[in-house]
Tab-separated table of N, CA and C in Angstrom:
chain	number	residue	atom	x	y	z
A	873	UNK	N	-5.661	33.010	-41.688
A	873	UNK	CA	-5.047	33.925	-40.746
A	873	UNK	C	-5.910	34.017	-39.498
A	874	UNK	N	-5.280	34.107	-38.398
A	874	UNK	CA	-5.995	34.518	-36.971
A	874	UNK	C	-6.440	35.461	-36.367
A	875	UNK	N	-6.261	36.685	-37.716
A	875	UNK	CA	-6.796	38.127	-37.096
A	875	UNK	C	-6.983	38.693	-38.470
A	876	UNK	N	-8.130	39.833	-38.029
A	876	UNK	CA	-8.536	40.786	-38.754
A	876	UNK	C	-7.530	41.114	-39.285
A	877	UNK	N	-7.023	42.533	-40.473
A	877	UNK	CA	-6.467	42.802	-40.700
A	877	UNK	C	-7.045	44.463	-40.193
A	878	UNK	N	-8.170	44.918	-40.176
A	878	UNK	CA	-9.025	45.830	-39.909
A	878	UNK	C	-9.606	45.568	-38.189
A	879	UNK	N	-9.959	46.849	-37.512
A	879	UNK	CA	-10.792	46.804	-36.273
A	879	UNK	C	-12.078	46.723	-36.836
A	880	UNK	N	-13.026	45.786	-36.424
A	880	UNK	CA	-14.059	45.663	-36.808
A	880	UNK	C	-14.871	46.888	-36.545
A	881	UNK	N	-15.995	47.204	-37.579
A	881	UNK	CA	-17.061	48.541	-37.352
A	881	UNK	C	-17.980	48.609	-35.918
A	882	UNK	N	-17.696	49.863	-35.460
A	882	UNK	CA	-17.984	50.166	-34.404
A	882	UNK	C	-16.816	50.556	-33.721
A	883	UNK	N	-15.564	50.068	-33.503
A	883	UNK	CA	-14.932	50.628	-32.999
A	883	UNK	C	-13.507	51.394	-32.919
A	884	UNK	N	-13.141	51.914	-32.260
A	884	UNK	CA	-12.393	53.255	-32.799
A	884	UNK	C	-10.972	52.093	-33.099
A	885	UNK	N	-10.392	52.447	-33.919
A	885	UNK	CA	-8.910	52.310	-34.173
A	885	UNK	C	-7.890	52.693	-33.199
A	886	UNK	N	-7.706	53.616	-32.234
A	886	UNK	CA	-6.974	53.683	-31.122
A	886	UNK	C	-7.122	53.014	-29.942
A	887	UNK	N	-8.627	52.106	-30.050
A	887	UNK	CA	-8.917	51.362	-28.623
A	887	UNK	C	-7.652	50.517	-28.084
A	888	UNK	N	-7.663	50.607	-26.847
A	888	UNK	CA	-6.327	50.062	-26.266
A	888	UNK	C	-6.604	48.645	-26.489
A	889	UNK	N	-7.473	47.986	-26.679
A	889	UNK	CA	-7.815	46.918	-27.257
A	889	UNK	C	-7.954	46.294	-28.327
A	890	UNK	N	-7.677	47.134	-29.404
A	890	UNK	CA	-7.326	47.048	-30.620
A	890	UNK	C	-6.699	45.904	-31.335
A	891	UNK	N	-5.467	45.522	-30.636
A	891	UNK	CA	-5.000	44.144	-31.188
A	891	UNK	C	-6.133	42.745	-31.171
A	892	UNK	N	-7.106	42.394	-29.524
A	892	UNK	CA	-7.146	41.665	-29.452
A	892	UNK	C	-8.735	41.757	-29.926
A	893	UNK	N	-9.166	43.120	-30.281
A	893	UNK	CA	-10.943	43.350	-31.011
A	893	UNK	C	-10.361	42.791	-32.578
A	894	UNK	N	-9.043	42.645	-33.126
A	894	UNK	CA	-9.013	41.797	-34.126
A	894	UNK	C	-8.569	40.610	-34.357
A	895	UNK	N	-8.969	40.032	-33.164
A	895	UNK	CA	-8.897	38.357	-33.204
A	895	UNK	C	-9.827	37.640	-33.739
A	896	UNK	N	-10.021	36.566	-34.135
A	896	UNK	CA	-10.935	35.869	-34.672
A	896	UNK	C	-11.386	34.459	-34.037
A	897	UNK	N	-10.417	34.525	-32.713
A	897	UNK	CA	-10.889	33.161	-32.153
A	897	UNK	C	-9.945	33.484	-30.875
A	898	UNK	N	-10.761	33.335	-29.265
A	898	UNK	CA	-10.377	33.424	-28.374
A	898	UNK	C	-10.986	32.178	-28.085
A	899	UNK	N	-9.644	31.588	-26.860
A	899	UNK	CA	-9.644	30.492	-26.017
A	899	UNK	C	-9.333	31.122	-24.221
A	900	UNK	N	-10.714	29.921	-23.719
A	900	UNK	CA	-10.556	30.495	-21.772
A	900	UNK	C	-10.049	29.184	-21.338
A	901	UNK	N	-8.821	29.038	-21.092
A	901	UNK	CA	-8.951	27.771	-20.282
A	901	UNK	C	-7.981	27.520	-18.920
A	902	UNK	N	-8.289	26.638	-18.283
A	902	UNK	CA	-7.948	26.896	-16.374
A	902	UNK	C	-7.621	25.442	-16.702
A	903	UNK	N	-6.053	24.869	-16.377
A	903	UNK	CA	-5.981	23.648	-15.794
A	903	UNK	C	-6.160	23.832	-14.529
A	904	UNK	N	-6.028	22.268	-14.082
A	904	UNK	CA	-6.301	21.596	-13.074
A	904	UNK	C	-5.828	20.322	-13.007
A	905	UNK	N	-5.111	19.637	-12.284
A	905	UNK	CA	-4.298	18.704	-11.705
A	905	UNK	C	-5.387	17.385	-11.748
A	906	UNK	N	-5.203	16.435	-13.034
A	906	UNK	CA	-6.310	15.563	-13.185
A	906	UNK	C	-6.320	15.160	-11.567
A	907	UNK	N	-6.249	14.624	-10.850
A	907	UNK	CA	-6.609	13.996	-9.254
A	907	UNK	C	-7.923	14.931	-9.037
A	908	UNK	N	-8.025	16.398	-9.402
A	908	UNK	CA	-8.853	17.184	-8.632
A	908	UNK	C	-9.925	16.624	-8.988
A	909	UNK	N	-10.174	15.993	-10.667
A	909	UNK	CA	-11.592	15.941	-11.033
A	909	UNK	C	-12.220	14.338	-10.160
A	910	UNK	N	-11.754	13.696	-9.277
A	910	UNK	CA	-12.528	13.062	-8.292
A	910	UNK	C	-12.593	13.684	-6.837
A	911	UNK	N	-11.973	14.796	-6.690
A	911	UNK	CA	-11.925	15.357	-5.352
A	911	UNK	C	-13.742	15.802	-4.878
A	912	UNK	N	-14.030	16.059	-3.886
A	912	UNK	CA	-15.196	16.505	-3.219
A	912	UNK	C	-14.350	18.238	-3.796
A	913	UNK	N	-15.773	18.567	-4.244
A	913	UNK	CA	-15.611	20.270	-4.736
A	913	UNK	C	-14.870	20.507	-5.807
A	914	UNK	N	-14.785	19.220	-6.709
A	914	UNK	CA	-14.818	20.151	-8.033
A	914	UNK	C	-15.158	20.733	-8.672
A	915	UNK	N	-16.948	20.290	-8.615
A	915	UNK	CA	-17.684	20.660	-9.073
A	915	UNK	C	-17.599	22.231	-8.654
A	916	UNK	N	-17.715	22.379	-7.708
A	916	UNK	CA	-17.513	24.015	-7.289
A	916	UNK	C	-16.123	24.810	-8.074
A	917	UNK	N	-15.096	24.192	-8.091
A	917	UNK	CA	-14.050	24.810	-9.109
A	917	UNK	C	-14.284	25.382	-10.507
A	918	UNK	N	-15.339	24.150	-10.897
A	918	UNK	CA	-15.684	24.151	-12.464
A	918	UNK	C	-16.539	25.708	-12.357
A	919	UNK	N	-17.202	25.630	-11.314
A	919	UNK	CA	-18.476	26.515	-11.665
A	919	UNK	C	-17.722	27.923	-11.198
A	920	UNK	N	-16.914	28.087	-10.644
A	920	UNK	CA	-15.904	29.162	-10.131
A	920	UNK	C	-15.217	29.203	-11.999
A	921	UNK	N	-14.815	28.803	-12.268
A	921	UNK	CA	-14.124	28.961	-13.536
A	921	UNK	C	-14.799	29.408	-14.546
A	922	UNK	N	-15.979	29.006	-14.713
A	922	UNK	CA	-16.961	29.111	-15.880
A	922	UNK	C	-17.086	31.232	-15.472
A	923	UNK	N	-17.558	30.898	-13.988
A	923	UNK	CA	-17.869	32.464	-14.028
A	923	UNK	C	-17.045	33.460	-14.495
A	924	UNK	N	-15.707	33.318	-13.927
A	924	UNK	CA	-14.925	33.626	-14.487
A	924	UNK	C	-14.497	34.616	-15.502
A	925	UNK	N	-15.772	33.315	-16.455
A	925	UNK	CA	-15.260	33.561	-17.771
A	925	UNK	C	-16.790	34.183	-18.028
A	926	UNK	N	-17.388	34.430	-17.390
A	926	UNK	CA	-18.958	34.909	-17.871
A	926	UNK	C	-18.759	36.419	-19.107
A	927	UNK	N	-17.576	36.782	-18.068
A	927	UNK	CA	-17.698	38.783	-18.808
A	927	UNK	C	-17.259	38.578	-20.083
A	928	UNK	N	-16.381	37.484	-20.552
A	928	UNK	CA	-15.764	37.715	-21.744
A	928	UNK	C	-17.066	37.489	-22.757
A	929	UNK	N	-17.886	36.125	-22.388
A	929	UNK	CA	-18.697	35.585	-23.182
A	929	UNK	C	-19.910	36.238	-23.352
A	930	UNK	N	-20.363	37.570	-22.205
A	930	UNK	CA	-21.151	38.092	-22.740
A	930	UNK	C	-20.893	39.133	-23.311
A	931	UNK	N	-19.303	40.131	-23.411
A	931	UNK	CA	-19.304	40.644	-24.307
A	931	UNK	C	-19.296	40.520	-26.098
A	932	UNK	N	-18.814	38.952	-26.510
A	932	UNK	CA	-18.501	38.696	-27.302
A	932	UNK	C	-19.803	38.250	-27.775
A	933	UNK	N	-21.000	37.815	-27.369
A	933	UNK	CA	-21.985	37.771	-27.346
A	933	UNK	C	-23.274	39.296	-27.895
A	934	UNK	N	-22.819	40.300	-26.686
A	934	UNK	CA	-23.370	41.353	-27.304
A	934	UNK	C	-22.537	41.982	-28.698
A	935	UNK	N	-21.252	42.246	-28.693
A	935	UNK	CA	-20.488	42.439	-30.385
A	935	UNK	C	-21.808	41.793	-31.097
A	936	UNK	N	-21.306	40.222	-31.077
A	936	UNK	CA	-22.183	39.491	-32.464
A	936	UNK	C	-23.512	40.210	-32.483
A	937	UNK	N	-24.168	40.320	-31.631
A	937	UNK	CA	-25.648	40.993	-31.910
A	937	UNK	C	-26.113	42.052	-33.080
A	938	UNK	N	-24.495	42.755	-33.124
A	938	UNK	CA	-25.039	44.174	-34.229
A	938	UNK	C	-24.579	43.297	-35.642
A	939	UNK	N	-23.724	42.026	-35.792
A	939	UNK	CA	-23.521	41.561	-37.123
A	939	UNK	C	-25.031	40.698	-37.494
């Protein structure tokens, strides 16, 4: 199965986030139009994207810390 059946400990059962604090596997992903990856400044896209995604990965990061 792809989700908890329970909100994991620590947090409240009414969090408006509730459905997705019992997931068990999140995906970040950004297409892009294969041509771009030889364009001048992709590299800058990539690194625009990654950031992006920084907040998710360090929250999911601090969670794991208390398991």
């Amino acid at each position: 199965e792809d989700a908890l059946k329970k909100i994991p400990k620590g947090f409240s059962p009414d969090d408006e986030f509730a459905d997705y604090l019992k997931l068990k596997n999140f995906v970040v992903k950004k297409q892009l139009p294969v041509a771009e990856v030889t364009e001048k400044g992709f590299a800058k896209k990539v690194d625009e994207a990654f950031k992006l995604m920084k907040p998710l990965n360090h929250f999911l990061r601090d969670v794991l810390k208390s398991y």
